[in-house]
PDB file of C-alpha atoms in Angstrom:
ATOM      1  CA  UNK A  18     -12.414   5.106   1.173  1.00 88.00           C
ATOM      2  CA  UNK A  19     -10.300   6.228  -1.626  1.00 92.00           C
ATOM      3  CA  UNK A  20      -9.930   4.183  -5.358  1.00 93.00           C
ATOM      4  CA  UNK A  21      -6.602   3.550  -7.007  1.00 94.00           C
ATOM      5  CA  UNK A  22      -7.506   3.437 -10.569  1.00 95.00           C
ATOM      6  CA  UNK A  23      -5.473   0.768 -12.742  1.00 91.00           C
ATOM      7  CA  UNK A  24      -4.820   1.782 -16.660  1.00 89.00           C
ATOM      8  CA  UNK A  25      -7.874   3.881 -16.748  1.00 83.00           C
ATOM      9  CA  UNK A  26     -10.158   1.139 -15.926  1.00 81.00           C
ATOM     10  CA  UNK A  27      -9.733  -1.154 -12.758  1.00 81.00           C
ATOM     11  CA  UNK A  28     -10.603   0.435  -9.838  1.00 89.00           C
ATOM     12  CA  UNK A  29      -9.674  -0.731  -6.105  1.00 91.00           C
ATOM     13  CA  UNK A  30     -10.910   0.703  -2.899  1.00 91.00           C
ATOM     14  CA  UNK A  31      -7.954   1.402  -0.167  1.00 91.00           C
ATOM     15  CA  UNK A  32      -8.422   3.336   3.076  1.00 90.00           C
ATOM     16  CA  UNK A  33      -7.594   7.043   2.193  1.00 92.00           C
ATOM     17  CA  UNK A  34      -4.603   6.853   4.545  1.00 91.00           C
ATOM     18  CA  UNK A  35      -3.231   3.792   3.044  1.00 92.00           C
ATOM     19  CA  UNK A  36      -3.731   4.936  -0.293  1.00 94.00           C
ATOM     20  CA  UNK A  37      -2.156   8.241   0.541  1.00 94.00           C
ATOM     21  CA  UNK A  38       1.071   5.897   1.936  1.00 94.00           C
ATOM     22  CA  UNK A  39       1.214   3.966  -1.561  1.00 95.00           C
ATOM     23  CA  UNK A  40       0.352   7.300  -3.357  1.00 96.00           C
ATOM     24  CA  UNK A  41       4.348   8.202  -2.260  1.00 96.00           C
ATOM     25  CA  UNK A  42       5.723   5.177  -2.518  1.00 96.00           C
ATOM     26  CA  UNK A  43       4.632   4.292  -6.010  1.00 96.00           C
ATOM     27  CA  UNK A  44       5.161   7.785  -7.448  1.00 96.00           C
ATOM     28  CA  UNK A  45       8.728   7.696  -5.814  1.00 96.00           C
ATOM     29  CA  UNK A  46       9.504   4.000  -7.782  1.00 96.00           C
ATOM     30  CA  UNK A  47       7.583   5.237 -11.060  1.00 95.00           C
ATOM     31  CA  UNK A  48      10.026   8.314 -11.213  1.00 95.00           C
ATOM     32  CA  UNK A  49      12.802   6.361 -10.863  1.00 95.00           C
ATOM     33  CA  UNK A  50      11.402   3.979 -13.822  1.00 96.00           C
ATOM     34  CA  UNK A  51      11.106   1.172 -11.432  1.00 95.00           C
ATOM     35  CA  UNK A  52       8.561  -1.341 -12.024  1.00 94.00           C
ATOM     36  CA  UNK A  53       6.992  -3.302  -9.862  1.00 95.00           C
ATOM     37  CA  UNK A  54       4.397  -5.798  -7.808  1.00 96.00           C
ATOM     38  CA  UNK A  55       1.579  -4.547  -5.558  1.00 95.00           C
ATOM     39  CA  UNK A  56      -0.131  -7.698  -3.597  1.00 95.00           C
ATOM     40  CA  UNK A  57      -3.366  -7.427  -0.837  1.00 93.00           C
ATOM     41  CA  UNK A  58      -6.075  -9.238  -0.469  1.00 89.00           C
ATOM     42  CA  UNK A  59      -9.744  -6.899  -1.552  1.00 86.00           C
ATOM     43  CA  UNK A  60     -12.326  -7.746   0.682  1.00 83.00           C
ATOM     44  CA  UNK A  61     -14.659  -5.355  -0.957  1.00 80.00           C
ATOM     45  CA  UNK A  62     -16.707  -8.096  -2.709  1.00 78.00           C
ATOM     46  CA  UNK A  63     -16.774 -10.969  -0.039  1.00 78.00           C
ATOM     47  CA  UNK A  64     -15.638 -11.328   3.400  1.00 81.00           C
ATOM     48  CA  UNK A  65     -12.921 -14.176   2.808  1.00 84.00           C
ATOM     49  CA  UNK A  66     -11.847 -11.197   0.144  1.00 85.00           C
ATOM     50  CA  UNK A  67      -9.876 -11.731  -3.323  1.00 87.00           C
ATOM     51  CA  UNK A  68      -6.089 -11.520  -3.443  1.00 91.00           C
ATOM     52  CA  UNK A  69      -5.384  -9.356  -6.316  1.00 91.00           C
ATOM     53  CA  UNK A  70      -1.915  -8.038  -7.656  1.00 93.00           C
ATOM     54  CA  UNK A  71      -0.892  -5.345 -10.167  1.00 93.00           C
ATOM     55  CA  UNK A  72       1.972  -4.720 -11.943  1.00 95.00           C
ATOM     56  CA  UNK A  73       2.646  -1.088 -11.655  1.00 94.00           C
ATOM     57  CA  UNK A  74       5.133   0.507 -14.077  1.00 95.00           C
ATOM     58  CA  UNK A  75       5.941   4.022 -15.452  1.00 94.00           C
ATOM     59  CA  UNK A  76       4.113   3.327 -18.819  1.00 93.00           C
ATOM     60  CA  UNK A  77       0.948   2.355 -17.142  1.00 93.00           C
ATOM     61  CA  UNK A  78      -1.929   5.036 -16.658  1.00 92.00           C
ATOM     62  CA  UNK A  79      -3.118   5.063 -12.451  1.00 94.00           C
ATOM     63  CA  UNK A  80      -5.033   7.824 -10.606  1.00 95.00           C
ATOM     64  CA  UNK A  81      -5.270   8.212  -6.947  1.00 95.00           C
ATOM     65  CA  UNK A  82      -8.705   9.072  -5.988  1.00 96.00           C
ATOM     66  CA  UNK A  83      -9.558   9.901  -2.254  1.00 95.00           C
ATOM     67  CA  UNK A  84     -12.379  10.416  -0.432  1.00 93.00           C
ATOM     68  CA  UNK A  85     -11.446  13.858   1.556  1.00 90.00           C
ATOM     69  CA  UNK A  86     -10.178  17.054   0.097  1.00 91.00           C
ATOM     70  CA  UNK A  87      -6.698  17.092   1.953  1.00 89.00           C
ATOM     71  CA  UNK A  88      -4.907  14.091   2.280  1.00 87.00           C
ATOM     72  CA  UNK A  89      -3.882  12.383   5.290  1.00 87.00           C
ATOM     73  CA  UNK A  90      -0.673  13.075   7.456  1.00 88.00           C
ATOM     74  CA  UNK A  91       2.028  10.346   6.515  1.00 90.00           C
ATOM     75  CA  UNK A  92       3.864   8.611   8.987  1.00 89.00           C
ATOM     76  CA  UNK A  93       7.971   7.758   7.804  1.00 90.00           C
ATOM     77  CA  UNK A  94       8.143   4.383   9.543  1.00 89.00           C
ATOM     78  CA  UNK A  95       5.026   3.489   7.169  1.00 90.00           C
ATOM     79  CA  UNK A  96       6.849   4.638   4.572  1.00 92.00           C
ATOM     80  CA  UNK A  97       9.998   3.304   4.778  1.00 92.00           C
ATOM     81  CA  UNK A  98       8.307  -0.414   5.529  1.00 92.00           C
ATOM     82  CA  UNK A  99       6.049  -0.270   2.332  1.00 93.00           C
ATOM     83  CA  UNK A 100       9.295   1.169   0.062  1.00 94.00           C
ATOM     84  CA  UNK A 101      11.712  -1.649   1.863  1.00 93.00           C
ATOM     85  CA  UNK A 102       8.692  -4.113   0.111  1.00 93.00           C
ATOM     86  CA  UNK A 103       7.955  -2.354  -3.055  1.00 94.00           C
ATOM     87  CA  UNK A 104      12.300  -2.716  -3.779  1.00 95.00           C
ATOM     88  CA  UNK A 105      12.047  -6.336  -2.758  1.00 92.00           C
ATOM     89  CA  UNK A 106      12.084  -9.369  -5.280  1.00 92.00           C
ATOM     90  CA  UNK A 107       8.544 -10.430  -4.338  1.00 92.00           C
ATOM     91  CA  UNK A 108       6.795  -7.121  -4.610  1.00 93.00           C
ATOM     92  CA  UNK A 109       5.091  -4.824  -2.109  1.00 94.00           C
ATOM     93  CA  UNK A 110       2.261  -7.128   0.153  1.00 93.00           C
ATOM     94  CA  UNK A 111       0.148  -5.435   1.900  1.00 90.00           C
ATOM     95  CA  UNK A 112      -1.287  -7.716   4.477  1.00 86.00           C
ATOM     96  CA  UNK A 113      -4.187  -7.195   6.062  1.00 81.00           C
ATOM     97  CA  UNK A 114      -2.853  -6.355   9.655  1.00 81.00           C
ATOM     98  CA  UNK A 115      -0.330  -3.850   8.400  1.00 81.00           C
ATOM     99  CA  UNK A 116      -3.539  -1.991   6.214  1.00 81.00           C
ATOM    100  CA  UNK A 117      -5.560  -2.396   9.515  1.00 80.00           C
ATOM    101  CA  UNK A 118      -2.345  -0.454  11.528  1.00 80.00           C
ATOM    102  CA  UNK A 119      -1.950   2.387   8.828  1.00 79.00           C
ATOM    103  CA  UNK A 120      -5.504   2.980   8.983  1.00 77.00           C
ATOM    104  CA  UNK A 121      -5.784   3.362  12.742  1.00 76.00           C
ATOM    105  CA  UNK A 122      -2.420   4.881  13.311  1.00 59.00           C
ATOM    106  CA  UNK A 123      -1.723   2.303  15.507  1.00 49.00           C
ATOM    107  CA  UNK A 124       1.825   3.348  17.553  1.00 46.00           C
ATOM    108  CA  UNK A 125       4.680   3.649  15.291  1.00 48.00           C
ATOM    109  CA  UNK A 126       6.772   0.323  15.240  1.00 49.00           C
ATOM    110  CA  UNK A 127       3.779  -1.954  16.370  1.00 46.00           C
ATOM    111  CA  UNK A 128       3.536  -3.975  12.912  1.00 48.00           C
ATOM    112  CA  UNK A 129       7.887  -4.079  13.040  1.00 47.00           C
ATOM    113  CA  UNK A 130       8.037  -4.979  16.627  1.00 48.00           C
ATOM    114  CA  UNK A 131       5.364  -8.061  16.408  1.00 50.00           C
ATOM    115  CA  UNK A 132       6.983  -9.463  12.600  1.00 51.00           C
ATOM    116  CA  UNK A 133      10.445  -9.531  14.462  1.00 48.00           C
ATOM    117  CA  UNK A 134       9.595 -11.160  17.372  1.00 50.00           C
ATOM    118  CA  UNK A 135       7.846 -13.844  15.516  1.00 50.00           C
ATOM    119  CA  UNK A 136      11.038 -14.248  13.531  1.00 52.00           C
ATOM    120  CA  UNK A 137      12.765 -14.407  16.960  1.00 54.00           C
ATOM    121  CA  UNK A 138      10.545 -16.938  18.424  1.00 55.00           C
TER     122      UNK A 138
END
């Protein structure tokens, strides 16, 4: 487990993978001065968890802290998914299934495929 550290202080436990996912994504928006909203529920404290959210913008300190010494592969389709989010008016919210998908590398599309067809259905 890797920590995303918030303004020097905060500090929230993500999978290294996913954290190595939002470790792109946010540095991408903060370059481009773009504020925004990261939403997911921590279950590191209890098992019904905490939903916590963070504003993350260019003037506030964050560190990405990971567990291994090289970071993990990324996948695009991950990628383009949590950046379609972060641009979004209600912020980037990483559910639980789509954390539990990055983590296992779950076949690319799985997470898309299933959201669509519920909107289908």
């Amino acid at each position: 487990m890797g920590t995303l550290i918030y303004d020097g202080a905060d500090g929230f436990a993500f999978d290294d993978r996913v954290l190595a996912h939002l470790q792109a994504v946010i540095a991408t928006k903060l370059r481009r001065r773009e504020g925004f909203l990261l939403i997911w529920t921590d279950r590191t404290t209890s098992t019904e968890g905490t939903l916590r959210s963070i504003w993350l913008d260019p003037a506030i300190s964050l560190q990405f802290v990971f567990s291994h010494p090289t970071l993990p592969e990324l996948n695009r389709d991950w990628l383009g998914l949590l950046t379609e989010r972060a641009n979004g008016n209600g912020g980037l919210m990483l559910e639980d299934a789509l954390r539990a998908e990055i983590r296992a590398e779950v076949p690319e599309g799985t997470y898309k495929a299933a959201k669509s067809q519920r909107r289908e259905g």
